[in-house]
PDB file of C-alpha atoms in Angstrom:
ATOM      1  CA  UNK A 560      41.849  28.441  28.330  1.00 97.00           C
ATOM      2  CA  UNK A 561      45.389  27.829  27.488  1.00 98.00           C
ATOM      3  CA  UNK A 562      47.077  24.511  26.312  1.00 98.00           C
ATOM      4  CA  UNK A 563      50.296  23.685  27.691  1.00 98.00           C
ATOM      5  CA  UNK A 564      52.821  20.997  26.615  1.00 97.00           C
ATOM      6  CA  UNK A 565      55.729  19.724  28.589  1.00 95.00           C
ATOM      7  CA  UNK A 566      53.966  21.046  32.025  1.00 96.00           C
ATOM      8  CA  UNK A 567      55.986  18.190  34.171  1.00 94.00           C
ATOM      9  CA  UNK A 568      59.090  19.770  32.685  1.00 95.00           C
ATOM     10  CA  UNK A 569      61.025  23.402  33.536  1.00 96.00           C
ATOM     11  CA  UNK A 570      59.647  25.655  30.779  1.00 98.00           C
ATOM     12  CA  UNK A 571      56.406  23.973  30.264  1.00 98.00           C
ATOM     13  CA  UNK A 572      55.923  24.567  34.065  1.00 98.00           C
ATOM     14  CA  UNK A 573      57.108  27.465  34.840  1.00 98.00           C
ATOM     15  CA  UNK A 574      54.637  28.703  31.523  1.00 98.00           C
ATOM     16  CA  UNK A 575      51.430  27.429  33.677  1.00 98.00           C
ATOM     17  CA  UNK A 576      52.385  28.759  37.160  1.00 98.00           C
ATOM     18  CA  UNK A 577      52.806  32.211  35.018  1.00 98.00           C
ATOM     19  CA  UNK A 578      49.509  31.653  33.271  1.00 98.00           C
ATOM     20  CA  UNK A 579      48.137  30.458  36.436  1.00 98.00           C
ATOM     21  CA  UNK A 580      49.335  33.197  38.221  1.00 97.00           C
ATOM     22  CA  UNK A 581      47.564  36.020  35.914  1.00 96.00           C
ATOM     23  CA  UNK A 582      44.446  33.950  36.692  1.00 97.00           C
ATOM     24  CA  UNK A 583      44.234  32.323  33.327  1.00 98.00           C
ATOM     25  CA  UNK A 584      42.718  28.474  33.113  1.00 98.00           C
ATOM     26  CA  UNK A 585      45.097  26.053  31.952  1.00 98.00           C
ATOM     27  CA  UNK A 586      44.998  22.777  30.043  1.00 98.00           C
ATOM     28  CA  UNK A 587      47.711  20.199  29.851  1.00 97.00           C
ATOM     29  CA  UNK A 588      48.436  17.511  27.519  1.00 96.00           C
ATOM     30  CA  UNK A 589      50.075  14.618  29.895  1.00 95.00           C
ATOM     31  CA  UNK A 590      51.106  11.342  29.583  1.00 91.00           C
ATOM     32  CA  UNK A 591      51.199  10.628  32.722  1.00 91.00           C
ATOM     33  CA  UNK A 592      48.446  11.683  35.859  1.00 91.00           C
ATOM     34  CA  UNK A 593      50.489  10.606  38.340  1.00 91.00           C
ATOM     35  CA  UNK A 594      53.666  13.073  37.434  1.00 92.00           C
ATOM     36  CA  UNK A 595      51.266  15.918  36.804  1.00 94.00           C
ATOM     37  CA  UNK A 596      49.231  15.247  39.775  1.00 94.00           C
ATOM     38  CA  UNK A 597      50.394  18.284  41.580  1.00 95.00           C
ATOM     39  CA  UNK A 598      49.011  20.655  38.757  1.00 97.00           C
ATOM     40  CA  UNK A 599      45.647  18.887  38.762  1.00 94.00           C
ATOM     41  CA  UNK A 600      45.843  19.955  42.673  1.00 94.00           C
ATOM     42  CA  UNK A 601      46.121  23.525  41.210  1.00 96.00           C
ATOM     43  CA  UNK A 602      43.073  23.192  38.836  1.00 96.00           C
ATOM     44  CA  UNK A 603      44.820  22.674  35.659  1.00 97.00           C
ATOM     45  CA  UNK A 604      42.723  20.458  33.210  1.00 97.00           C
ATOM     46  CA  UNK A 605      44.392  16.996  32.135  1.00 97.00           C
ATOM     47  CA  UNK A 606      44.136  15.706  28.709  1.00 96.00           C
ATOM     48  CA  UNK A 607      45.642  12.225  28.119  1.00 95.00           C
ATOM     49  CA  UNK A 608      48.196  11.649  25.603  1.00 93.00           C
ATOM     50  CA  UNK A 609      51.609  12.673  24.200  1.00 89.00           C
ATOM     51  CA  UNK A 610      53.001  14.048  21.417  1.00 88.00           C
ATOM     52  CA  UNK A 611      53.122  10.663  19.162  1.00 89.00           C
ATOM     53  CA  UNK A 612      48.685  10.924  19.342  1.00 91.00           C
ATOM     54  CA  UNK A 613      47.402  13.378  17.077  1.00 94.00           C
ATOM     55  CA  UNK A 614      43.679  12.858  17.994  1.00 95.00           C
ATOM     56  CA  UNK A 615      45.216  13.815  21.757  1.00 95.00           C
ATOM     57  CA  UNK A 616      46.350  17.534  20.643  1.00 97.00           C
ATOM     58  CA  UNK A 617      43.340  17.764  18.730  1.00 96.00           C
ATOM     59  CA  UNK A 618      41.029  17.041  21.571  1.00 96.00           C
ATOM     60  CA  UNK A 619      43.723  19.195  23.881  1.00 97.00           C
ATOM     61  CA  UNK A 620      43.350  22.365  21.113  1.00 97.00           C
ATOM     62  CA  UNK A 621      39.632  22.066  21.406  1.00 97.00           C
ATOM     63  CA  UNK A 622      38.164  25.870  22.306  1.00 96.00           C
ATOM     64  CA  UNK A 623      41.758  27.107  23.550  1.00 98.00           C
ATOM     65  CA  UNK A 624      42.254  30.844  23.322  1.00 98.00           C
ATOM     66  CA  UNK A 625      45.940  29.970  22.262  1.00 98.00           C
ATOM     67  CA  UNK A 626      48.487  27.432  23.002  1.00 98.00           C
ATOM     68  CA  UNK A 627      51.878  26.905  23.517  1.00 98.00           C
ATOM     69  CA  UNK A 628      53.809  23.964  21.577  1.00 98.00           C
ATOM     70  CA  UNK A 629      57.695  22.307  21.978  1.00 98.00           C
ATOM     71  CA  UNK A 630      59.489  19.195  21.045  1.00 97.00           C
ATOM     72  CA  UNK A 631      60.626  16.527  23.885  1.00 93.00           C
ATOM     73  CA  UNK A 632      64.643  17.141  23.866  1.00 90.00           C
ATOM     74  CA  UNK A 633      66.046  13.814  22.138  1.00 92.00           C
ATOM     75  CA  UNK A 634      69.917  14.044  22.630  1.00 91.00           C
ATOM     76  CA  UNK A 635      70.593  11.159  21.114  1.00 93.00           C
ATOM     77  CA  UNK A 636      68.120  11.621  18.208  1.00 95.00           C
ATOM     78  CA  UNK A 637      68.059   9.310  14.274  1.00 94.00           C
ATOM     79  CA  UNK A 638      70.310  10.981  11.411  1.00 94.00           C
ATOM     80  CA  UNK A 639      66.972  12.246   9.654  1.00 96.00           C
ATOM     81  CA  UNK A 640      65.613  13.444  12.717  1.00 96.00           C
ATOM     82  CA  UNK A 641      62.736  11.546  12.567  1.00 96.00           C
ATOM     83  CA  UNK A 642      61.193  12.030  16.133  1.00 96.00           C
ATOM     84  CA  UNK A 643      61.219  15.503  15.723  1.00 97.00           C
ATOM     85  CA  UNK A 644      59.761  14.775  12.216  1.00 97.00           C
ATOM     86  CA  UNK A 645      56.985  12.698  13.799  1.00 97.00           C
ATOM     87  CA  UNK A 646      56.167  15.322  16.714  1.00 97.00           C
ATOM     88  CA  UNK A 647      56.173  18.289  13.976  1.00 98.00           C
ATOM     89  CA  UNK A 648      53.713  16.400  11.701  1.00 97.00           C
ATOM     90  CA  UNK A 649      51.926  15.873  14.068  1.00 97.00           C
ATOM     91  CA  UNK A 650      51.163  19.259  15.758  1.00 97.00           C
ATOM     92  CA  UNK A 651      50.852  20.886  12.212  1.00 97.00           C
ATOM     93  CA  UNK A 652      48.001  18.069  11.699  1.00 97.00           C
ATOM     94  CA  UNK A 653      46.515  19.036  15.218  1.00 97.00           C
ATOM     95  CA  UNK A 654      47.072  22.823  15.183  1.00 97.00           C
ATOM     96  CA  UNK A 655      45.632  22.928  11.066  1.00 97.00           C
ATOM     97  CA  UNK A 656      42.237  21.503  12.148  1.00 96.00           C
ATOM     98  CA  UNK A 657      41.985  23.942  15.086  1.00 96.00           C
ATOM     99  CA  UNK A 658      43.269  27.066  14.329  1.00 96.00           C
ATOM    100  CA  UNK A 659      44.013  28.631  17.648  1.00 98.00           C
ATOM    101  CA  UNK A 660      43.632  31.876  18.190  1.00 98.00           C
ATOM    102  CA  UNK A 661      47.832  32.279  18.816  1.00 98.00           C
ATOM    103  CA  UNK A 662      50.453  29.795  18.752  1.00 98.00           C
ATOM    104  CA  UNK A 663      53.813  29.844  20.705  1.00 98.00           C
ATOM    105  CA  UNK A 664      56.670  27.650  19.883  1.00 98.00           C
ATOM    106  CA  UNK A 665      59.533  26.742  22.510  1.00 98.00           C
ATOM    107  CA  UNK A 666      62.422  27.331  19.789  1.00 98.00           C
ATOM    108  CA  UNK A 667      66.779  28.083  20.136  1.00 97.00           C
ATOM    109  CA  UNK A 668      68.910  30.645  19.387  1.00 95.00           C
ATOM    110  CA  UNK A 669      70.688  29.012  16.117  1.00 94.00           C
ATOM    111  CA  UNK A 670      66.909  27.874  14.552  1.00 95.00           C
ATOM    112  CA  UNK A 671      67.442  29.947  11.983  1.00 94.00           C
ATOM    113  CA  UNK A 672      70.522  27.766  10.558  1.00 92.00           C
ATOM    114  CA  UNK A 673      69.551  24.633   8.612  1.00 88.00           C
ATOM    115  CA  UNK A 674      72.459  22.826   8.935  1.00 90.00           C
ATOM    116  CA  UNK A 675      75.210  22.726  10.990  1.00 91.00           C
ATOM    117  CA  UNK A 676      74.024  23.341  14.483  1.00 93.00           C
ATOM    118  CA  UNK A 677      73.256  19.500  15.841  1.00 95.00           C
ATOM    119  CA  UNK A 678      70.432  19.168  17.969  1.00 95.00           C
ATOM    120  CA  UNK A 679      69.129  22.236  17.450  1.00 96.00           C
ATOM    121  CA  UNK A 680      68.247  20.710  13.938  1.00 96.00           C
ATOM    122  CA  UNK A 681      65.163  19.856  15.164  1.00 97.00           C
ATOM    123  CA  UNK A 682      63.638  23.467  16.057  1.00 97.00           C
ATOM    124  CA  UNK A 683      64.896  24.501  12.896  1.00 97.00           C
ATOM    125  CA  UNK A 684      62.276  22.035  11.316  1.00 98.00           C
ATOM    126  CA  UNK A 685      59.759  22.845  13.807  1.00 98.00           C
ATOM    127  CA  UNK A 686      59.722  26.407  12.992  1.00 98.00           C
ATOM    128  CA  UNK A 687      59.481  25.503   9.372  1.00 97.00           C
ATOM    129  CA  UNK A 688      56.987  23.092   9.942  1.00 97.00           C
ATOM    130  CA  UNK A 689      54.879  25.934  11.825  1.00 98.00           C
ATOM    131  CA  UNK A 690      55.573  28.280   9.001  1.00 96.00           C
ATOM    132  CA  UNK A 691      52.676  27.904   6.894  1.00 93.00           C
ATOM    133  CA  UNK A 692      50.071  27.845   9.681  1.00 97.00           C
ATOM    134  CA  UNK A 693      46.895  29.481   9.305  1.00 96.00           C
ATOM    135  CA  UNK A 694      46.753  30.813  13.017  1.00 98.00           C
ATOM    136  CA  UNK A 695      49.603  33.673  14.266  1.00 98.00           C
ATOM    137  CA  UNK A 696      52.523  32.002  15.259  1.00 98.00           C
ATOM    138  CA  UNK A 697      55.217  33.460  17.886  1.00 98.00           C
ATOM    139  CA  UNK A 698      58.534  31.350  17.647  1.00 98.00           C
ATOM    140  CA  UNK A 699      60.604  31.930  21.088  1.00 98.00           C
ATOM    141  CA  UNK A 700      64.110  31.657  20.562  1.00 98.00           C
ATOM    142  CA  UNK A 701      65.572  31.094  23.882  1.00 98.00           C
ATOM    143  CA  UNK A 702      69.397  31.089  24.479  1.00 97.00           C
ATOM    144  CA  UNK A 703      71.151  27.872  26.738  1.00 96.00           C
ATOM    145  CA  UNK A 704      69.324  28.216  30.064  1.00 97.00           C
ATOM    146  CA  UNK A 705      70.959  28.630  32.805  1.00 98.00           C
ATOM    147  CA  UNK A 706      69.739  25.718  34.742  1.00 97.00           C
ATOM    148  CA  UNK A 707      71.669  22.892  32.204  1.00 96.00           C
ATOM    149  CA  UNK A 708      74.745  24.265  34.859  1.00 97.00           C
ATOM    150  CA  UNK A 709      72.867  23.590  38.223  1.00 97.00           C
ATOM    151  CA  UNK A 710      75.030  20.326  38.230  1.00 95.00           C
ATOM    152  CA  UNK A 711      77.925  22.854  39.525  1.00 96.00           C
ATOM    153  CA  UNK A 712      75.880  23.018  42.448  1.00 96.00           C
ATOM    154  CA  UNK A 713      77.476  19.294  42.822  1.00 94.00           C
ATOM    155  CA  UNK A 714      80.778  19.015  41.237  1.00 94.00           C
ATOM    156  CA  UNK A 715      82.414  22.734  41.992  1.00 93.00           C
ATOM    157  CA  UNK A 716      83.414  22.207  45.314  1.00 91.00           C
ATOM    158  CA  UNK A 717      86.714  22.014  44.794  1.00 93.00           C
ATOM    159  CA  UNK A 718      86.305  25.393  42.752  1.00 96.00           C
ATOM    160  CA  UNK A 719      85.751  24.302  39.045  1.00 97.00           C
ATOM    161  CA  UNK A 720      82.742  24.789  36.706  1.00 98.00           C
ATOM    162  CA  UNK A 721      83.628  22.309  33.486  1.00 97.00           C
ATOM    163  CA  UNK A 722      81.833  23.362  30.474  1.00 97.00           C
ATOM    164  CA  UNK A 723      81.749  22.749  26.971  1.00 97.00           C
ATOM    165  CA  UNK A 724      82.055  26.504  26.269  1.00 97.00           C
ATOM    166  CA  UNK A 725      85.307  27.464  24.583  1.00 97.00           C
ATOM    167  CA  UNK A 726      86.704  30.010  25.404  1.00 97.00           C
ATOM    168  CA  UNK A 727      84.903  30.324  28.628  1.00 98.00           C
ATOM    169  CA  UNK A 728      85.120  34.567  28.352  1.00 98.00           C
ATOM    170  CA  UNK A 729      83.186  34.350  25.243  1.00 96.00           C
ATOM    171  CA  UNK A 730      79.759  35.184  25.800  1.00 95.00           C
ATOM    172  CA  UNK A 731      76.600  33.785  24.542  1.00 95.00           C
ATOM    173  CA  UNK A 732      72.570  34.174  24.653  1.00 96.00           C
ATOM    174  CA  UNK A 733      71.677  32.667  27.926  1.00 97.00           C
ATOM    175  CA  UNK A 734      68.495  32.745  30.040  1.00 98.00           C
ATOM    176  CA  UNK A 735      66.549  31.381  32.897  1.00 98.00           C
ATOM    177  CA  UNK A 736      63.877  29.042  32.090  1.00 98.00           C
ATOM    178  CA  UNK A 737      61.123  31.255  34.331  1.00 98.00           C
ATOM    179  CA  UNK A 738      62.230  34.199  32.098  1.00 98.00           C
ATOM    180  CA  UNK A 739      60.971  31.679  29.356  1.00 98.00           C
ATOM    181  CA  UNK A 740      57.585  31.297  31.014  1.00 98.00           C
ATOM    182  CA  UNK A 741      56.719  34.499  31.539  1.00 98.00           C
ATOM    183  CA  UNK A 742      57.615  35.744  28.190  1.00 98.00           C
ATOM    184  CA  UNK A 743      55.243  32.781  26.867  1.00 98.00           C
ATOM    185  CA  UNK A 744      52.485  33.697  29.149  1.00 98.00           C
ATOM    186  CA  UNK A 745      52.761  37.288  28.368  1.00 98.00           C
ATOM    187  CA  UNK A 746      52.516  35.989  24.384  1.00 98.00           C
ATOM    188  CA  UNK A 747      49.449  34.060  24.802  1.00 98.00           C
ATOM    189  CA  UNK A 748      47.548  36.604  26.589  1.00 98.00           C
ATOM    190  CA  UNK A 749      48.907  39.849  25.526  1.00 97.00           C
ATOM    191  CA  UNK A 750      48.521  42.262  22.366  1.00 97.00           C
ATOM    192  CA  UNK A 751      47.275  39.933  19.399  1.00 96.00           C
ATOM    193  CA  UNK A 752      49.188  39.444  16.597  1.00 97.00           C
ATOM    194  CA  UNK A 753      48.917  38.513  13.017  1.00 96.00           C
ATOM    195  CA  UNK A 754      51.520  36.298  10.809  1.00 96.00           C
ATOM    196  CA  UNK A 755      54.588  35.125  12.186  1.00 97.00           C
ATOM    197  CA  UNK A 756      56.742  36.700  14.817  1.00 98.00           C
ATOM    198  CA  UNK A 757      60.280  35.463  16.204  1.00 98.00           C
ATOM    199  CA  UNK A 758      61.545  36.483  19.573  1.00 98.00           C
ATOM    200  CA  UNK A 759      65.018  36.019  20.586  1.00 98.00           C
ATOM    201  CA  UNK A 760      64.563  35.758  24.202  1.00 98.00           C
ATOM    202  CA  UNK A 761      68.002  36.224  26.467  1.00 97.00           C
ATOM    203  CA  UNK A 762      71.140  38.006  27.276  1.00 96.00           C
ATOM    204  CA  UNK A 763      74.299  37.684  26.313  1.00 96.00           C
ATOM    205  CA  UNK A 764      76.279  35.793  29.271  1.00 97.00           C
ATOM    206  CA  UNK A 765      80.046  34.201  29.379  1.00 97.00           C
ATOM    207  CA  UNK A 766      80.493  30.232  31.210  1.00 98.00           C
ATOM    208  CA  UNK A 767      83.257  32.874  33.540  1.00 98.00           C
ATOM    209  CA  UNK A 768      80.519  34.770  34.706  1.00 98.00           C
ATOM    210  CA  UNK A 769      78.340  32.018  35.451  1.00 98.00           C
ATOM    211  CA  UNK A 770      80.940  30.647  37.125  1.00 98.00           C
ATOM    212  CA  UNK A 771      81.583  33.610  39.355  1.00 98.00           C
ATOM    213  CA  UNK A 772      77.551  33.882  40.376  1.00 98.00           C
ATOM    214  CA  UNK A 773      77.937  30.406  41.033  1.00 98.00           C
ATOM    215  CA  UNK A 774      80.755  30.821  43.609  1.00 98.00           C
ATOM    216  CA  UNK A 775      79.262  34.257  44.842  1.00 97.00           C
ATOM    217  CA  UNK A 776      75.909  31.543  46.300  1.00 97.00           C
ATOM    218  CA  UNK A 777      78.432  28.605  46.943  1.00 96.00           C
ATOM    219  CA  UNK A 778      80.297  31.432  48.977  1.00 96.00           C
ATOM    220  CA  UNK A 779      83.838  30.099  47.205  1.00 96.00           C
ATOM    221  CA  UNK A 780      86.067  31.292  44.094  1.00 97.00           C
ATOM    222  CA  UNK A 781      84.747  29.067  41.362  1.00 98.00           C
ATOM    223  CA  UNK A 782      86.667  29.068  37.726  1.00 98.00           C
ATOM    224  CA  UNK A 783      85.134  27.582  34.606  1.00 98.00           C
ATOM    225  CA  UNK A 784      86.981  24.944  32.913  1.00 97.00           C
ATOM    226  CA  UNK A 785      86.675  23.841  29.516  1.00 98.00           C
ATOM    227  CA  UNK A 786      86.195  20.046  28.830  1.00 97.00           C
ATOM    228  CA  UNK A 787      88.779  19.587  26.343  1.00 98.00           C
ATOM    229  CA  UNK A 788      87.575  18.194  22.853  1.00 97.00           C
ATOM    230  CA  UNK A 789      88.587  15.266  22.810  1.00 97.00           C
ATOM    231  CA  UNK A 790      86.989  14.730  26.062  1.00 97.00           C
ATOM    232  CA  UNK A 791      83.536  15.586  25.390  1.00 97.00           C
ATOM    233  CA  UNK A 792      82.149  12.015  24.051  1.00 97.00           C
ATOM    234  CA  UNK A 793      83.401  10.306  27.626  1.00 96.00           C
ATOM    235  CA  UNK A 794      81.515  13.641  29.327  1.00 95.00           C
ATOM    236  CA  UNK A 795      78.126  13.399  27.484  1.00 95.00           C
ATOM    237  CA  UNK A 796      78.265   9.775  27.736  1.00 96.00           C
ATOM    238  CA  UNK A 797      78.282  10.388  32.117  1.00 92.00           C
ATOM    239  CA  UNK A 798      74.581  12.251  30.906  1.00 89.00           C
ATOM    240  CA  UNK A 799      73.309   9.139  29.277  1.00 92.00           C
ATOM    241  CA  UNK A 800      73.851   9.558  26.192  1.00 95.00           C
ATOM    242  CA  UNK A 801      74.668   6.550  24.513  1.00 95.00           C
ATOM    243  CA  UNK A 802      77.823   5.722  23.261  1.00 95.00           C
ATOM    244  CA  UNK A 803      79.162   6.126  19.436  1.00 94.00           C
ATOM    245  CA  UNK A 804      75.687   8.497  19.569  1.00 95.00           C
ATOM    246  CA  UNK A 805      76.669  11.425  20.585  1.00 96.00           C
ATOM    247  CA  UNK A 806      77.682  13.312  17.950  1.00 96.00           C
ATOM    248  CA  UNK A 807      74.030  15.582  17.395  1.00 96.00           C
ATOM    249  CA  UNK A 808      75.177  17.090  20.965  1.00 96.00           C
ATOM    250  CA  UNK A 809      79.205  17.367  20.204  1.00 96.00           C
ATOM    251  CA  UNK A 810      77.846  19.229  16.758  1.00 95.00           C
ATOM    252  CA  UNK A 811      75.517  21.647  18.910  1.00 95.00           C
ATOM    253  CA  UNK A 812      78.673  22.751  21.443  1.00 95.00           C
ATOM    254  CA  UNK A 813      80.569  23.068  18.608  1.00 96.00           C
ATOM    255  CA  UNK A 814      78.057  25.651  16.606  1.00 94.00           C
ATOM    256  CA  UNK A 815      78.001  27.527  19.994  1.00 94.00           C
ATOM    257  CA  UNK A 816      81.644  27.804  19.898  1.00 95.00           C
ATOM    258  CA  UNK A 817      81.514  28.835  16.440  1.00 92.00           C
ATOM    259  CA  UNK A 818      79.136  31.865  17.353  1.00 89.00           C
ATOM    260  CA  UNK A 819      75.151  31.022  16.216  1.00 84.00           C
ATOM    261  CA  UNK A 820      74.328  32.216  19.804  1.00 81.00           C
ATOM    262  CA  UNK A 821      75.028  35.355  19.548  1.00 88.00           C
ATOM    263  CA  UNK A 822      72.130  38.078  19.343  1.00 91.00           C
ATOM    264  CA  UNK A 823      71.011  40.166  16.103  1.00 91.00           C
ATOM    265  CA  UNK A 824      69.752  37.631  13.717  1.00 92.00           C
ATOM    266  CA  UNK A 825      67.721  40.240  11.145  1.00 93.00           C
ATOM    267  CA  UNK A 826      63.907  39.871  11.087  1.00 94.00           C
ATOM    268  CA  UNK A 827      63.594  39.275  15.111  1.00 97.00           C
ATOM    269  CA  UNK A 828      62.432  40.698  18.153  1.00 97.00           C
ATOM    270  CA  UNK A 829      64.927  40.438  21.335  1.00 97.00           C
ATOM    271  CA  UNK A 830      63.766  39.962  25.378  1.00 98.00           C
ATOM    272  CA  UNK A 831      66.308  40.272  27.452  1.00 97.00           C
ATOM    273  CA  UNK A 832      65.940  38.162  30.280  1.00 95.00           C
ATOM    274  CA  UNK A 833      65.703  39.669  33.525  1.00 97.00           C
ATOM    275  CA  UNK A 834      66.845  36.388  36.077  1.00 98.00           C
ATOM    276  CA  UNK A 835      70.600  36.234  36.725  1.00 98.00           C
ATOM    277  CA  UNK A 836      72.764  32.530  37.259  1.00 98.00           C
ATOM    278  CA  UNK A 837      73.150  33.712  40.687  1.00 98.00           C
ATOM    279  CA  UNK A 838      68.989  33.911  41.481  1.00 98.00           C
ATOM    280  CA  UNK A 839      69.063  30.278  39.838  1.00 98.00           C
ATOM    281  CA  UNK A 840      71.856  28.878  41.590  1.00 98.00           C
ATOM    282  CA  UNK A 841      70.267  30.799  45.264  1.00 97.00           C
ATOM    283  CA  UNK A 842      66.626  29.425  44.339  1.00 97.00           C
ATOM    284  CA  UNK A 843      67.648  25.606  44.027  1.00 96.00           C
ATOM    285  CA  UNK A 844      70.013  25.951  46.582  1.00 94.00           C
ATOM    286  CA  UNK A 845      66.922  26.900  48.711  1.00 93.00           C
ATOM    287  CA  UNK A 846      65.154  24.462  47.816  1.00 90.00           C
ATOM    288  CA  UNK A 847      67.287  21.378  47.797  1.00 82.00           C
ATOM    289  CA  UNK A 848      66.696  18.875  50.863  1.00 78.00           C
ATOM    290  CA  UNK A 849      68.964  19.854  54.089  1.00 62.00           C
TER     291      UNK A 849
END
């Protein structure tokens, strides 16, 4: 038995249909039946609760041969971080009590920086919150995934790909979120471990040539375009980020302009990932209502 948290969302799901897939039970921590009614349907066993209920993880860690742990993305998050503070306390709380066999923890390329890298603050204090753990701990540091550009799917019909990337030829660690589940699945249920292992998980991709894979399935010449600077509060505001709050986001774009995604930090393992833009962009083209 396996825990998985965030199953409703893209790597939390694509995580159980791998485990699922190798025949491996799975158990979810859910905060809602309703939204993860369709993997009840596939025999996954739901435990109610959320990350802000510690006795919820604890009675979601009971027996589990290993399980796999991330933080809810807050893009708009307090200047101490405290919801990632909250989360992190309690999982180490949680995962302290039980010692699971194996722990894997959805982390970024950029982690490894304590300051100066926005958003991404939070993993950093996730992995050092998982640091002193008693179980073996595998940290996943996955690069931008390549489904944050689906909206180009959308707005690139007249043959532009805006991104915060700058320049747009400068490549950095990118993967596919199912990449990400399978290289979780294969952690929880492969070779066992001891201490603490970090796995940059990715491959080293330019916004151009995401661009071009995106007009190769759109079957048009599509150019990324970089959101000037000065534009990007008015652009993350369309996401829904509030206003005057999005600086933690601004701050993250900026750090991946300034080079923290790039491959090689000392002391890790690398996985390249093995799905292209293009298979993303084909597979929810495929699936999108006609």
């Amino acid at each position: 038995m396996f825990l998985v948290t965030g199953v409703t969302g893209q790597v939390g799901g694509a995580t159980a249909r791998h485990l699922l897939a190798h025949g491996k039970r799975v158990r979810a921590l859910v905060r809602s039946r309703e939204k993860a009614a369709a993997w009840m349907d596939q025999g996954v066993e739901l435990v109610d609760g959320d990350w802000s209920d510690t006795a919820a993880i604890k009675r979601a860690l009971d027996g589990v041969d290993g399980a796999f742990v991330m933080l809810p993305a807050v893009w708009a998050p307090s200047p101490d971080f405290g919801e990632a503070k909250g989360v992190i306390a309690n999982y180490v709380e949680a995962l302290t009590k039980a010692a699971p066999p194996r722990v894997v923890a959805l982390s970024s390329m950029g982690a490894n920086r304590t300051s100066g890298v926005g958003m991404i603050t939070a993993l950093s204090l996730l992995e050092q919150g998982l640091r002193d753990l008693a179980s073996p701990v595998a940290v996943v540091r996955a690069g931008g995934f390549f489904e944050n550009f689906l909206y180009g799917l959308h707005v690139a019909q007249g043959g532009t790909l805006p991104v915060y990337y700058n320049p747009t030829s400068r490549k950095s660690t990118m993967v596919a979120t199912n990449d990400i589940g399978a290289e979780v699945a294969m952690l929880l249920t492969g070779s066992a471990w001891s201490g603490h292992r970090v796995i940059e998980l990715g491959s080293m991709v330019s916004a151009d040539e995401v661009a071009a894979q995106l007009g190769d399935v759109m079957q048009r010449d599509v150019k990324a375009f970089a959101v000037p600077r000065a534009g990007w509060p008015a652009a993350l505001e369309q996401l829904g980020i509030p206003k005057g709050q999005t600086g933690p986001a601004e701050a993250m774009f900026e750090a991946v302009n300034a080079g923290w995604m790039d491959l090689g930090v000392a002391g890790t393992e690398h996985v390249a990932g093995t799905t292209s833009p293009r298979d993303v962009f084909a597979a929810a083209r495929k699936a999108a209502p006609a």
